[in-house]
mmCIF file of C-alpha atoms and ligand atoms in Angstrom:
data_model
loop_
_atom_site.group_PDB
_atom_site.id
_atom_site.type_symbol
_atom_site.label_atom_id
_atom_site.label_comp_id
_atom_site.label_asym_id
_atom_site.label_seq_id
_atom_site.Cartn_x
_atom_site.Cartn_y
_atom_site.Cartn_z
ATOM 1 C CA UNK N 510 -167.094 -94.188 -39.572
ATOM 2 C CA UNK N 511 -168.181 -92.823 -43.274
ATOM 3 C CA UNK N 512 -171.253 -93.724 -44.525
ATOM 4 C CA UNK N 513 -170.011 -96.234 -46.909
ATOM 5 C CA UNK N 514 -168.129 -98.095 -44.101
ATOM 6 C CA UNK N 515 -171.776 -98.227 -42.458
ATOM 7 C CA UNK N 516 -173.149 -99.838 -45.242
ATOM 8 C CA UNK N 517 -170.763 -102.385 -45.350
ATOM 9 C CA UNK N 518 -171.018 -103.294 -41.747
ATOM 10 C CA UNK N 519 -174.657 -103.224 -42.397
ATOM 11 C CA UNK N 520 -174.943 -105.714 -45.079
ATOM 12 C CA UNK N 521 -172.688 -107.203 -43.744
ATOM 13 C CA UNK N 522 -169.444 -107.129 -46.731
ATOM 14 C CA UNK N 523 -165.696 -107.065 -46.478
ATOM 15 C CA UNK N 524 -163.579 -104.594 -48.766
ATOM 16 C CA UNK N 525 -160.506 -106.222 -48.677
ATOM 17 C CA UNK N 526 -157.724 -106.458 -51.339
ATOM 18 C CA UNK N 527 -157.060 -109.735 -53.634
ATOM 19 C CA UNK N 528 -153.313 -110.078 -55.453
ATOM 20 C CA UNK N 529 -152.578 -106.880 -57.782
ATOM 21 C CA UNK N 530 -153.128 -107.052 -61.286
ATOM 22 C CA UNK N 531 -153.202 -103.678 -62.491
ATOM 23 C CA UNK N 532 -150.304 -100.879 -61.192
ATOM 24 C CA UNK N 533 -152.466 -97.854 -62.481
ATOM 25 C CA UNK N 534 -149.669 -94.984 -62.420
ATOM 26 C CA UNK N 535 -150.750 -91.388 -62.546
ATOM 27 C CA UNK N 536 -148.210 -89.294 -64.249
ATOM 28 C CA UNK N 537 -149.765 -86.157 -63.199
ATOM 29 C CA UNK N 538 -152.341 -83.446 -63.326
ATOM 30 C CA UNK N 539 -150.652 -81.734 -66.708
ATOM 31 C CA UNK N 540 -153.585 -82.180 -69.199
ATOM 32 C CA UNK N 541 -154.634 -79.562 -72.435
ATOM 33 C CA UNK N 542 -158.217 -79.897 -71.474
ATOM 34 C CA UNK N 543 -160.314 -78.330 -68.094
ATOM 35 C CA UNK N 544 -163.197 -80.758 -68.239
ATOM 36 C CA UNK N 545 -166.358 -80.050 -65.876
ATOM 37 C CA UNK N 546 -166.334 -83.470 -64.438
ATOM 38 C CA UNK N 547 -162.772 -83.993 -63.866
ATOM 39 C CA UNK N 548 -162.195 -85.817 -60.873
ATOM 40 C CA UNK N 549 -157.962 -84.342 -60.696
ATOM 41 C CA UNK N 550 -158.689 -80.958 -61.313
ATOM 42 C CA UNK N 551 -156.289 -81.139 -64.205
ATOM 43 C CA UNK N 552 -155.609 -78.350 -67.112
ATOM 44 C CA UNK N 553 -152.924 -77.558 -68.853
ATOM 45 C CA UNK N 554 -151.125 -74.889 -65.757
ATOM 46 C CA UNK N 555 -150.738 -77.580 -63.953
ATOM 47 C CA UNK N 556 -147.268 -78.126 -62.842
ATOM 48 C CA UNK N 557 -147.445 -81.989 -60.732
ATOM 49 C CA UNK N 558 -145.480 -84.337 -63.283
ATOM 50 C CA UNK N 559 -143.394 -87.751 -62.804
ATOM 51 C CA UNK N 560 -139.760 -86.863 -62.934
ATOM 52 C CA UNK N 561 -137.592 -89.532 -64.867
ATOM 53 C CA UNK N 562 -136.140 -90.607 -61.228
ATOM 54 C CA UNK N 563 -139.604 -91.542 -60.180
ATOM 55 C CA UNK N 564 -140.098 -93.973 -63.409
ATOM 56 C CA UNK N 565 -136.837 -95.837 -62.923
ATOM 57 C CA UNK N 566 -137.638 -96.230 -59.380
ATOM 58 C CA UNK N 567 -141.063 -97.382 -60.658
ATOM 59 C CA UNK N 568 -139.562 -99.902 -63.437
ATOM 60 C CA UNK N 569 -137.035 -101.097 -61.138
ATOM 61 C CA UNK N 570 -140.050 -102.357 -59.009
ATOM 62 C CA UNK N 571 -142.270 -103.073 -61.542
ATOM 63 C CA UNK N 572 -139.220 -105.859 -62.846
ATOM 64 C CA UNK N 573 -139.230 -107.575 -59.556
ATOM 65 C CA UNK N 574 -143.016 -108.689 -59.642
ATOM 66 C CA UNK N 575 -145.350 -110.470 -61.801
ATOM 67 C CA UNK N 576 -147.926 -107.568 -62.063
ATOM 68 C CA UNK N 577 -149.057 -108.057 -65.962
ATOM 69 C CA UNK N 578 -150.666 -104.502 -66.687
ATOM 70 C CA UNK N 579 -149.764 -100.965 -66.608
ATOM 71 C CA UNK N 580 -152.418 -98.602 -67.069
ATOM 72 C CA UNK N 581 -151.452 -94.984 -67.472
ATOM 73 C CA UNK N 582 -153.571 -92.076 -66.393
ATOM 74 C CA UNK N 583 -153.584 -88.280 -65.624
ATOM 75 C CA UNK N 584 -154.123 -85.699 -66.670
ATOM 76 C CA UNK N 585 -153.088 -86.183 -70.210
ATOM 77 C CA UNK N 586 -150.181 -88.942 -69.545
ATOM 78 C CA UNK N 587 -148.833 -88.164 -72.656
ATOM 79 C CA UNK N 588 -148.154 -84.393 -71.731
ATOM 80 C CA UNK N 589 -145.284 -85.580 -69.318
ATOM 81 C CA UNK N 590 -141.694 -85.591 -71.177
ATOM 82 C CA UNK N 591 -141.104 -89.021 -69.666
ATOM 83 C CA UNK N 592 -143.605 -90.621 -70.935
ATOM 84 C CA UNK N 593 -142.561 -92.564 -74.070
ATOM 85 C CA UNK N 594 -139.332 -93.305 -72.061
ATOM 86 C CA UNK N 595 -141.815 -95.266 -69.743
ATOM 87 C CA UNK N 596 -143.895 -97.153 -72.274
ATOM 88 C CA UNK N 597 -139.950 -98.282 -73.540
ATOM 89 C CA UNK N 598 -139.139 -98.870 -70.460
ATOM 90 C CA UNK N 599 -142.041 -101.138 -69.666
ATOM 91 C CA UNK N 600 -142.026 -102.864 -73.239
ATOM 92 C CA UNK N 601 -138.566 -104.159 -72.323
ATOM 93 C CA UNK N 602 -139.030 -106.003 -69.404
ATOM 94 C CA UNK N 603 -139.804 -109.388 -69.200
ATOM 95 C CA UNK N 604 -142.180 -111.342 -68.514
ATOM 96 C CA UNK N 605 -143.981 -108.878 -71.017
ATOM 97 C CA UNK N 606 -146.317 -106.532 -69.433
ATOM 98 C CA UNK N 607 -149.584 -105.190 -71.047
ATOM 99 C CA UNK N 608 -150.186 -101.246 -71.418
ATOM 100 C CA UNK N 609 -152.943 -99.043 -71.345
ATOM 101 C CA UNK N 610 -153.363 -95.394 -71.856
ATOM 102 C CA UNK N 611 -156.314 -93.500 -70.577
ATOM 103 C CA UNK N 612 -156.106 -90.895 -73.693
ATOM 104 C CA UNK N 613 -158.555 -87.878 -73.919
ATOM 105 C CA UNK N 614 -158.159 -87.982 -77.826
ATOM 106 C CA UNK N 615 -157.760 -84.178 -78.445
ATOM 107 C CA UNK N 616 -153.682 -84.813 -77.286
ATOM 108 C CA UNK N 617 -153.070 -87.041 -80.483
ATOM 109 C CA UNK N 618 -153.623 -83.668 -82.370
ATOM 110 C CA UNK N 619 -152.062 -81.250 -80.649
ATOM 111 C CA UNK N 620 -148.648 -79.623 -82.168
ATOM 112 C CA UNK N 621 -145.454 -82.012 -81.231
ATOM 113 C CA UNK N 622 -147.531 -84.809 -80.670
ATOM 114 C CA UNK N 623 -148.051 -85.702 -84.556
ATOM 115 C CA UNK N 624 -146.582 -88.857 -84.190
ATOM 116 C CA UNK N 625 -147.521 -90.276 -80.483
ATOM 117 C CA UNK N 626 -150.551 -92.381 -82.378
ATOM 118 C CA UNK N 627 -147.927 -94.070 -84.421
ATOM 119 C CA UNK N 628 -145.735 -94.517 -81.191
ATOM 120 C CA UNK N 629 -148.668 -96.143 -79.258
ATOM 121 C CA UNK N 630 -149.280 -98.837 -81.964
ATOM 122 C CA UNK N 631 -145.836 -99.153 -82.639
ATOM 123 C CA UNK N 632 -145.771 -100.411 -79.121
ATOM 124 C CA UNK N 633 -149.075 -101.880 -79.261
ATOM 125 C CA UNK N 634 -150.419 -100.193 -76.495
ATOM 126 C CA UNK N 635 -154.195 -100.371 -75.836
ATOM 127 C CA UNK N 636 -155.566 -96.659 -75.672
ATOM 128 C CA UNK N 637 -159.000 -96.299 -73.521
ATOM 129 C CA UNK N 638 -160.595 -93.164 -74.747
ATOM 130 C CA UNK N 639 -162.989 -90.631 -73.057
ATOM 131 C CA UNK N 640 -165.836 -89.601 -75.711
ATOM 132 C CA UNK N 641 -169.078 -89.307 -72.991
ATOM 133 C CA UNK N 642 -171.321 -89.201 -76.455
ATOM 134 C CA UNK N 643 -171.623 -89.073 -80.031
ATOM 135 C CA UNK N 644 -173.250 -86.128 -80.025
ATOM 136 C CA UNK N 645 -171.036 -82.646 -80.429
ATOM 137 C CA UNK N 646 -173.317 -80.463 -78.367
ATOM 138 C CA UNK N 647 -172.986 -82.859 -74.848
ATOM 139 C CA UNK N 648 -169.391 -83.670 -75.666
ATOM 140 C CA UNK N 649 -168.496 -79.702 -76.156
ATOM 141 C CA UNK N 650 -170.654 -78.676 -73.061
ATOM 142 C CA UNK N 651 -168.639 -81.126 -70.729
ATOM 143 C CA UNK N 652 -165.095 -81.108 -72.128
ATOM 144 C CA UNK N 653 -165.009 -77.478 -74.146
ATOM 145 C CA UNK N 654 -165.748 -76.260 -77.451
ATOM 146 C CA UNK N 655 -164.074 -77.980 -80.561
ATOM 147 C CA UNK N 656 -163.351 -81.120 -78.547
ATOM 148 C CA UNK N 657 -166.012 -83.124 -80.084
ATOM 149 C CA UNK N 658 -164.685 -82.281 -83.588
ATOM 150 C CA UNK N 659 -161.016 -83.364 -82.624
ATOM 151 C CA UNK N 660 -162.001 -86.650 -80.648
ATOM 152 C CA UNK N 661 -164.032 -87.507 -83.823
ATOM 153 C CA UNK N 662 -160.396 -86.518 -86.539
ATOM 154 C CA UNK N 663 -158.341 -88.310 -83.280
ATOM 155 C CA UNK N 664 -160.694 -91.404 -83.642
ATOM 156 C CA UNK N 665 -160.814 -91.468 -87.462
ATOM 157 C CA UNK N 666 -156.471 -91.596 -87.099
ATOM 158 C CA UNK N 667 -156.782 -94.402 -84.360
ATOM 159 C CA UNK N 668 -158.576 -96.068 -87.133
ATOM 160 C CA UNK N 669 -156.645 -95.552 -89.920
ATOM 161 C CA UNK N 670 -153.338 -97.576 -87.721
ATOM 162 C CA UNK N 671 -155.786 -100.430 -87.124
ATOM 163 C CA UNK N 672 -156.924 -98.897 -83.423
ATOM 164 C CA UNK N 673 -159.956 -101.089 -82.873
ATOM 165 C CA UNK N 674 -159.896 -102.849 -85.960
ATOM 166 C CA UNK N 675 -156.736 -105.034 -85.322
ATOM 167 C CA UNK N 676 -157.298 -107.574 -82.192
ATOM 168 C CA UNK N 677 -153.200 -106.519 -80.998
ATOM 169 C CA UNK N 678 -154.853 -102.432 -81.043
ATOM 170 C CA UNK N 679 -157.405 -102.571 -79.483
ATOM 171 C CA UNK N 680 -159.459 -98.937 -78.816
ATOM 172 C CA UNK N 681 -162.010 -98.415 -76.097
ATOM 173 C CA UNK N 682 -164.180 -95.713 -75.064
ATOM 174 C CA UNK N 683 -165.253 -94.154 -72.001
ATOM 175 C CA UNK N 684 -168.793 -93.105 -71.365
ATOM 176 C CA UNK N 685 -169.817 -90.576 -68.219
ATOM 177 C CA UNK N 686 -172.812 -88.837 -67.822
ATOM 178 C CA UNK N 687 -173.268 -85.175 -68.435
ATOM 179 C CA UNK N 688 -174.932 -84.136 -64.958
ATOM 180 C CA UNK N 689 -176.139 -85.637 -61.569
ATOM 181 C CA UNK N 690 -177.259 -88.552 -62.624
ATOM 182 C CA UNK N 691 -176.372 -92.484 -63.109
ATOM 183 C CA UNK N 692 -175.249 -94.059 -66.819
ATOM 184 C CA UNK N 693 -177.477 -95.967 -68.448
ATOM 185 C CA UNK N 694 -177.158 -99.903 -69.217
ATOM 186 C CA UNK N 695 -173.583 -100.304 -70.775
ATOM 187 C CA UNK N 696 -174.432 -102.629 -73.735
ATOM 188 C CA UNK N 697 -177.649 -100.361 -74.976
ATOM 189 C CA UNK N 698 -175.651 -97.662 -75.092
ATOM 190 C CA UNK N 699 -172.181 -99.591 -76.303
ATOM 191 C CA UNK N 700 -174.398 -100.777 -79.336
ATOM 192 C CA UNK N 701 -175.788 -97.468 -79.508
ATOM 193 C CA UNK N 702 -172.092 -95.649 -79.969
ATOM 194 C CA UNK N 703 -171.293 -98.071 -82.768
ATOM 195 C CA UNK N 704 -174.318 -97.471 -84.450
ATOM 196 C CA UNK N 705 -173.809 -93.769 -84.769
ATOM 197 C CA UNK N 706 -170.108 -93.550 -85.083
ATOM 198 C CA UNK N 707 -170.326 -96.111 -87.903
ATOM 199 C CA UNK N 708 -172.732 -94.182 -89.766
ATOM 200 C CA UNK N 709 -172.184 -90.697 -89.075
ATOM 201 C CA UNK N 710 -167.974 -90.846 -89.180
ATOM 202 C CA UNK N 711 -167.462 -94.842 -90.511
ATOM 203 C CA UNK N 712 -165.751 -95.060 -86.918
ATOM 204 C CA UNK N 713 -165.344 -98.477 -85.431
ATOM 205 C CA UNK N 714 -164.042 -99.334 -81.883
ATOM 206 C CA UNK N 715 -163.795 -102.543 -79.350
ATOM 207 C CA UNK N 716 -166.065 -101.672 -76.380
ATOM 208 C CA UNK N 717 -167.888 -98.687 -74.324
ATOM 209 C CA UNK N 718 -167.434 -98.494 -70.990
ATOM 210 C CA UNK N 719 -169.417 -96.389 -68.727
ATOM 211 C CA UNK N 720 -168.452 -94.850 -65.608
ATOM 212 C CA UNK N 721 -170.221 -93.277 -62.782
ATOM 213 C CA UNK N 722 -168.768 -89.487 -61.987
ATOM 214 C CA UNK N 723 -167.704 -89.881 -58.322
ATOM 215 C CA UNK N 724 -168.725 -86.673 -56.308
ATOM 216 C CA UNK N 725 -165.302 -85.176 -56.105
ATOM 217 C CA UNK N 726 -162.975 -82.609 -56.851
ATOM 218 C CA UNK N 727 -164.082 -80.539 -60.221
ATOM 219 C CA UNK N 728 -167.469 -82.735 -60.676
ATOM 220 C CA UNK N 729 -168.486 -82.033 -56.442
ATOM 221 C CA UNK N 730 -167.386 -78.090 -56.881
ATOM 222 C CA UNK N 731 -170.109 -78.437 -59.585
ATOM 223 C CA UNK N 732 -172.484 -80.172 -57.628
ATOM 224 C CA UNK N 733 -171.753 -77.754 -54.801
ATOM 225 C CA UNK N 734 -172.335 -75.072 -56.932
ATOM 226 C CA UNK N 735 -175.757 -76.382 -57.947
ATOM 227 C CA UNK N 736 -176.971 -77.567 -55.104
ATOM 228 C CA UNK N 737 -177.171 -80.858 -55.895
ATOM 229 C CA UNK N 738 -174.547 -82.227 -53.604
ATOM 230 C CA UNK N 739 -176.651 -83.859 -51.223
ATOM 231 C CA UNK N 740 -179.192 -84.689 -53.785
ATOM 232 C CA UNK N 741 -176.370 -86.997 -56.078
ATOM 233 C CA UNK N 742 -174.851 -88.524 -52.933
ATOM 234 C CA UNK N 743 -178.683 -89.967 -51.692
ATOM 235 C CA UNK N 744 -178.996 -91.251 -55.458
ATOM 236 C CA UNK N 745 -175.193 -93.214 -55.423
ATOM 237 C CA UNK N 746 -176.566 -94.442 -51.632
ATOM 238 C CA UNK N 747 -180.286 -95.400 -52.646
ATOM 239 C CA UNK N 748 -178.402 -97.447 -55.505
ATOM 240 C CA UNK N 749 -176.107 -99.058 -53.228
ATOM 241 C CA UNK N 750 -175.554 -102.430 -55.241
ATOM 242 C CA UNK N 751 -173.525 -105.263 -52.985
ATOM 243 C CA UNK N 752 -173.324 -107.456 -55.756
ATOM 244 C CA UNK N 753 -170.569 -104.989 -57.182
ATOM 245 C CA UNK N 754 -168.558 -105.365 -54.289
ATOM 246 C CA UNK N 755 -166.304 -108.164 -55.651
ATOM 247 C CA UNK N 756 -165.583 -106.655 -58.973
ATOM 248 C CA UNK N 757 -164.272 -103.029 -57.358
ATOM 249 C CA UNK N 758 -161.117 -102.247 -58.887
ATOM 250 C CA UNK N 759 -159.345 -101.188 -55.621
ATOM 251 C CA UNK N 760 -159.353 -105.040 -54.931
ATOM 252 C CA UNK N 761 -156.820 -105.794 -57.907
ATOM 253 C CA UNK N 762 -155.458 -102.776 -58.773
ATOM 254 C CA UNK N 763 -152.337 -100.460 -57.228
ATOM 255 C CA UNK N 764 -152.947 -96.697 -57.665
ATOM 256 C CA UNK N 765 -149.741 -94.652 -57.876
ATOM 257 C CA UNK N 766 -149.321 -90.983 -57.664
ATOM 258 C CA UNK N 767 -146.793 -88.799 -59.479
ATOM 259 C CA UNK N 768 -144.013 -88.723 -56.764
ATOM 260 C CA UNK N 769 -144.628 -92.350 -56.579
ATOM 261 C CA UNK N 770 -146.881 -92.388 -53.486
ATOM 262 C CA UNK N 771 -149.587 -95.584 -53.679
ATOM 263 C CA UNK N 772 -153.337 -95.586 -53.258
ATOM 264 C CA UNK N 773 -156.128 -97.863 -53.161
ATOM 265 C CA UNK N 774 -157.354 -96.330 -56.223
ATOM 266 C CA UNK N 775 -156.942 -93.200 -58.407
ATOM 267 C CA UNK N 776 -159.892 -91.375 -56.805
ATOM 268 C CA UNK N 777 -158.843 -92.056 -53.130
ATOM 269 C CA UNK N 778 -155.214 -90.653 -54.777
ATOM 270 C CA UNK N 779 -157.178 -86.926 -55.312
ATOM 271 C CA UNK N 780 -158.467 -87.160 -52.131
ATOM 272 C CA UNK N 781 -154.617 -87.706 -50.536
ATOM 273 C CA UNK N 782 -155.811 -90.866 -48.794
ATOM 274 C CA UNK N 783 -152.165 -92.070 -48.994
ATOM 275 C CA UNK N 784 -151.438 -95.969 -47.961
ATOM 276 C CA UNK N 785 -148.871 -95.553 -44.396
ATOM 277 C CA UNK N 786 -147.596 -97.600 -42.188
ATOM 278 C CA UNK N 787 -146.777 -96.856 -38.581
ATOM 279 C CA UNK N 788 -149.831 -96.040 -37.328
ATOM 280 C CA UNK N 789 -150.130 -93.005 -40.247
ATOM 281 C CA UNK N 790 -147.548 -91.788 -39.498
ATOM 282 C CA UNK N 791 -145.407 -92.853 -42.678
ATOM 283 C CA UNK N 792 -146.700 -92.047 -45.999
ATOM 284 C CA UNK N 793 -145.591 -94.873 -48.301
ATOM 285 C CA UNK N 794 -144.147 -95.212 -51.478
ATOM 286 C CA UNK N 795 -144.427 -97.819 -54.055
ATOM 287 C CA UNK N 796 -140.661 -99.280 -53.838
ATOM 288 C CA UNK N 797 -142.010 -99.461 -50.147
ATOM 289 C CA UNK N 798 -144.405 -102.108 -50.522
ATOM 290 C CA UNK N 799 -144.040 -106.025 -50.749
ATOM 291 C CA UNK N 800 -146.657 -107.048 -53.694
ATOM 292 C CA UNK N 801 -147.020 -110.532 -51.850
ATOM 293 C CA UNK N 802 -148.425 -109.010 -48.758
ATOM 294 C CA UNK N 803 -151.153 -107.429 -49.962
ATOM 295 C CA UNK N 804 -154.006 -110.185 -50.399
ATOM 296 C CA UNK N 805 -156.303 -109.064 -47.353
ATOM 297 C CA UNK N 806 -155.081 -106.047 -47.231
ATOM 298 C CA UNK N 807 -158.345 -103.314 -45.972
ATOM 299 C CA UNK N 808 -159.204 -101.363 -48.348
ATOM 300 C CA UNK N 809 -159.479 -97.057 -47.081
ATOM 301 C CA UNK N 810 -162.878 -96.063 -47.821
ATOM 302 C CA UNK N 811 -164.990 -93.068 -47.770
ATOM 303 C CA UNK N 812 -168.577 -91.399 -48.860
ATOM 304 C CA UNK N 813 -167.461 -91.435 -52.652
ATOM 305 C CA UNK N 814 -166.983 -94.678 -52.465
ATOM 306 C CA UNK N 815 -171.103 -95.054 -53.428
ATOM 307 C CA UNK N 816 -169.704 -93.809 -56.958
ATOM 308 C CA UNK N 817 -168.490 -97.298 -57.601
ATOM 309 C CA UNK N 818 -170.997 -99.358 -56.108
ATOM 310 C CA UNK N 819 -174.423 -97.652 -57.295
ATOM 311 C CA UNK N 820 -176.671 -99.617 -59.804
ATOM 312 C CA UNK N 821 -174.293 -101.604 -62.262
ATOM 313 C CA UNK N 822 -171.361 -100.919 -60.401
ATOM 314 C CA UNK N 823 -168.324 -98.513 -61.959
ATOM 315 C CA UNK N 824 -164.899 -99.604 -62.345
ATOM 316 C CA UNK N 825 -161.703 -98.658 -65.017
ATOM 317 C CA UNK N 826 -163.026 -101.220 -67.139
ATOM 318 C CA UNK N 827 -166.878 -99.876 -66.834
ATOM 319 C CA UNK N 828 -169.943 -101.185 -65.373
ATOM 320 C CA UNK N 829 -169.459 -104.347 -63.032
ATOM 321 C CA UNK N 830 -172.549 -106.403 -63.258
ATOM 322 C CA UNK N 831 -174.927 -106.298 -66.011
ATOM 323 C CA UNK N 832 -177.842 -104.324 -65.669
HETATM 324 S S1 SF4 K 1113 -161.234 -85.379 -67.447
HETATM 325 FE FE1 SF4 K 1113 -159.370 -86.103 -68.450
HETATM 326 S S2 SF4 K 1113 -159.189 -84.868 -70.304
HETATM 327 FE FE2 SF4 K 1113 -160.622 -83.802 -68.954
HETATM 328 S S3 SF4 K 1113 -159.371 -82.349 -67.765
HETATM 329 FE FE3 SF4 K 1113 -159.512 -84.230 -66.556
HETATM 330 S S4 SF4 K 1113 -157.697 -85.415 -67.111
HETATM 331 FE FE4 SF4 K 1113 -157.977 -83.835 -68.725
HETATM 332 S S1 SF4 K 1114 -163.556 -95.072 -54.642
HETATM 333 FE FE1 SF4 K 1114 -164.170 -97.011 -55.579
HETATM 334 S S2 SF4 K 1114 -162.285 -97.977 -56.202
HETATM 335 FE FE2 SF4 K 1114 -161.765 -96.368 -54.739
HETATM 336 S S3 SF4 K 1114 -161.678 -97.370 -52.739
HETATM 337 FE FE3 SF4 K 1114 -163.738 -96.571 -52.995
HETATM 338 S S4 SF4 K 1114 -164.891 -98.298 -53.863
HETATM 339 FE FE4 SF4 K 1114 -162.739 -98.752 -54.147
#
């Protein structure tokens, strides 16, 4: 049993699954940044992307439930050739379905991608944004040099087609801490952001979320490499919060990998903790899976799982409880 599955038999709380709300659909690990706390180990050689095939097989599922949010993710989602074909694809269904995408800002500036900020209000798609500070030094350290100065021109065109100004755009932003070490109260530092951007680049958004870095794949080779391993996973378990455990977004949402392979969530999806059936021994697919028959469903756990449950809690949409 992992330690996390301890603590829950310990305190004594269920992690069990309610109805889906979200299907969050990775599109792959192609993405034109190498960020030191990436959790996919994504950069711009790598070669995992959703083939058309895998979309229609996606949509063609997607139409036969009542799921009301897509929320795409990578990588940079927008790298794959696909994916305006799915955002069409997904705008013409019916009942209407909301969409997300989980942009690192730099891509809406990058050469044959002129236009994709247009496309994504065209389609009024909401566009969550990393930006882990307003301050070019951290930003550079963590995502690479020059990507502060491009989030900020990225932000400033998000603006200028009513991103976060218009309540059908709206324009979020992700905050994660630099090193080892917890975020700080969301709303401080939400009020802090708009403070700054306001004054220093007249930028406006909707809300900050901040996320806690789990301790795997680029962000624990970093750790590793520090030492500091052990260290961050005592400080996620000394946090342990159970008053999170409700608001975990494994409980509503579907994870789904590139080849169309589901998840609890997208960081048990980089650590190939693939749903099966059969006693394991059959990986499972999302056109495999009955939406209706997953309330109760046990959610797979493991050590990481602290990320998401330490202090205010860390989720998609941010912190879970207030601090
Ligand atoms: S954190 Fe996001 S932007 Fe950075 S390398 Fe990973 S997927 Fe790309
Ligand atoms: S990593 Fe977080 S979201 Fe994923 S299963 Fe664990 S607690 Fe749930």
């Amino acid at each position: 049993m992992n330690r996390f599955a301890q603590i829950l038999v310990e305190n004594p709380v269920s992690l069990r699954r309610a109805r889906p709300e979200i299907l969050q659909v990775n599109v792959g690990k192609l993405c034109n940044l190498t960020c030191t706390h990436c959790h996919v180990n994504a950069g711009p050689r790598r070669k995992e992307i959703m083939t058309h095939e895998t979309i229609n097989r996606i949509i063609d599922w997607l139409a036969k439930t009542a799921i009301p949010t897509v929320d795409l993710t990578g990588g940079a989602p927008e790298m794959i050739p696909d994916f305006r074909y799915f955002i069409e694809q997904v705008t013409s269904l019916r009942p209407q379905r909301h969409i997300i995408d989980r942009c690192n800002l730099t891509i809406l500036l990058e050469l044959g991608y002129e236009d994709l900020a247009q496309f994504l209000a065209t389609k009024k798609v909401e566009i969550i944004a990393s930006m882990p500070c307003y301050s070019a030094d951290n930003v550079n350290a963590q995502r690479g040099e020059g990507v502060f100065e491009g989030s900020i021109a990225a932000l400033q065109l998000l603006n200028s087609l009513g991103y976060g100004i218009d309540p059908e755009l709206p324009l979020h932003l992700v905050y994660n801490p630099i090193g080892a070490f917890l975020p700080p109260a969301q709303a401080e530092l939400e009020a802090d952001y708009k403070r700054e951007l306001q004054k220093l680049f007249g930028i406006v958004f909707n809300k900050l979320y901040t996320l806690t870095n789990l301790p795997i794949g680029r962000f624990a080779s970093y750790l590793q490499h520090n030492n500091k391993l052990e260290e961050y996973m005592e400080l996620l378990i000394e946090a342990f919060n159970p008053a999170t455990m409700d608001g975990l977004m494994c409980r509503n949402t579907i994870s789904v990998g590139w080849r169309g392979e589901v998840y609890d969530c997208d960081f048990n999806q980089q650590l190939g903790m693939q749903w099966s059936s059969n006693g394991g021994n059959e990986p499972l697919f999302l056109w495999n899976i009955d939406p209706d028959s997953l309330e109760g469903r046990e959610i797979m756990t493991g050590d990481h799982c602290f990320g998401c449950t330490a202090g205010a809690g860390s989720t998609c949409g941010g912190a879970i409880v207030d601090d």
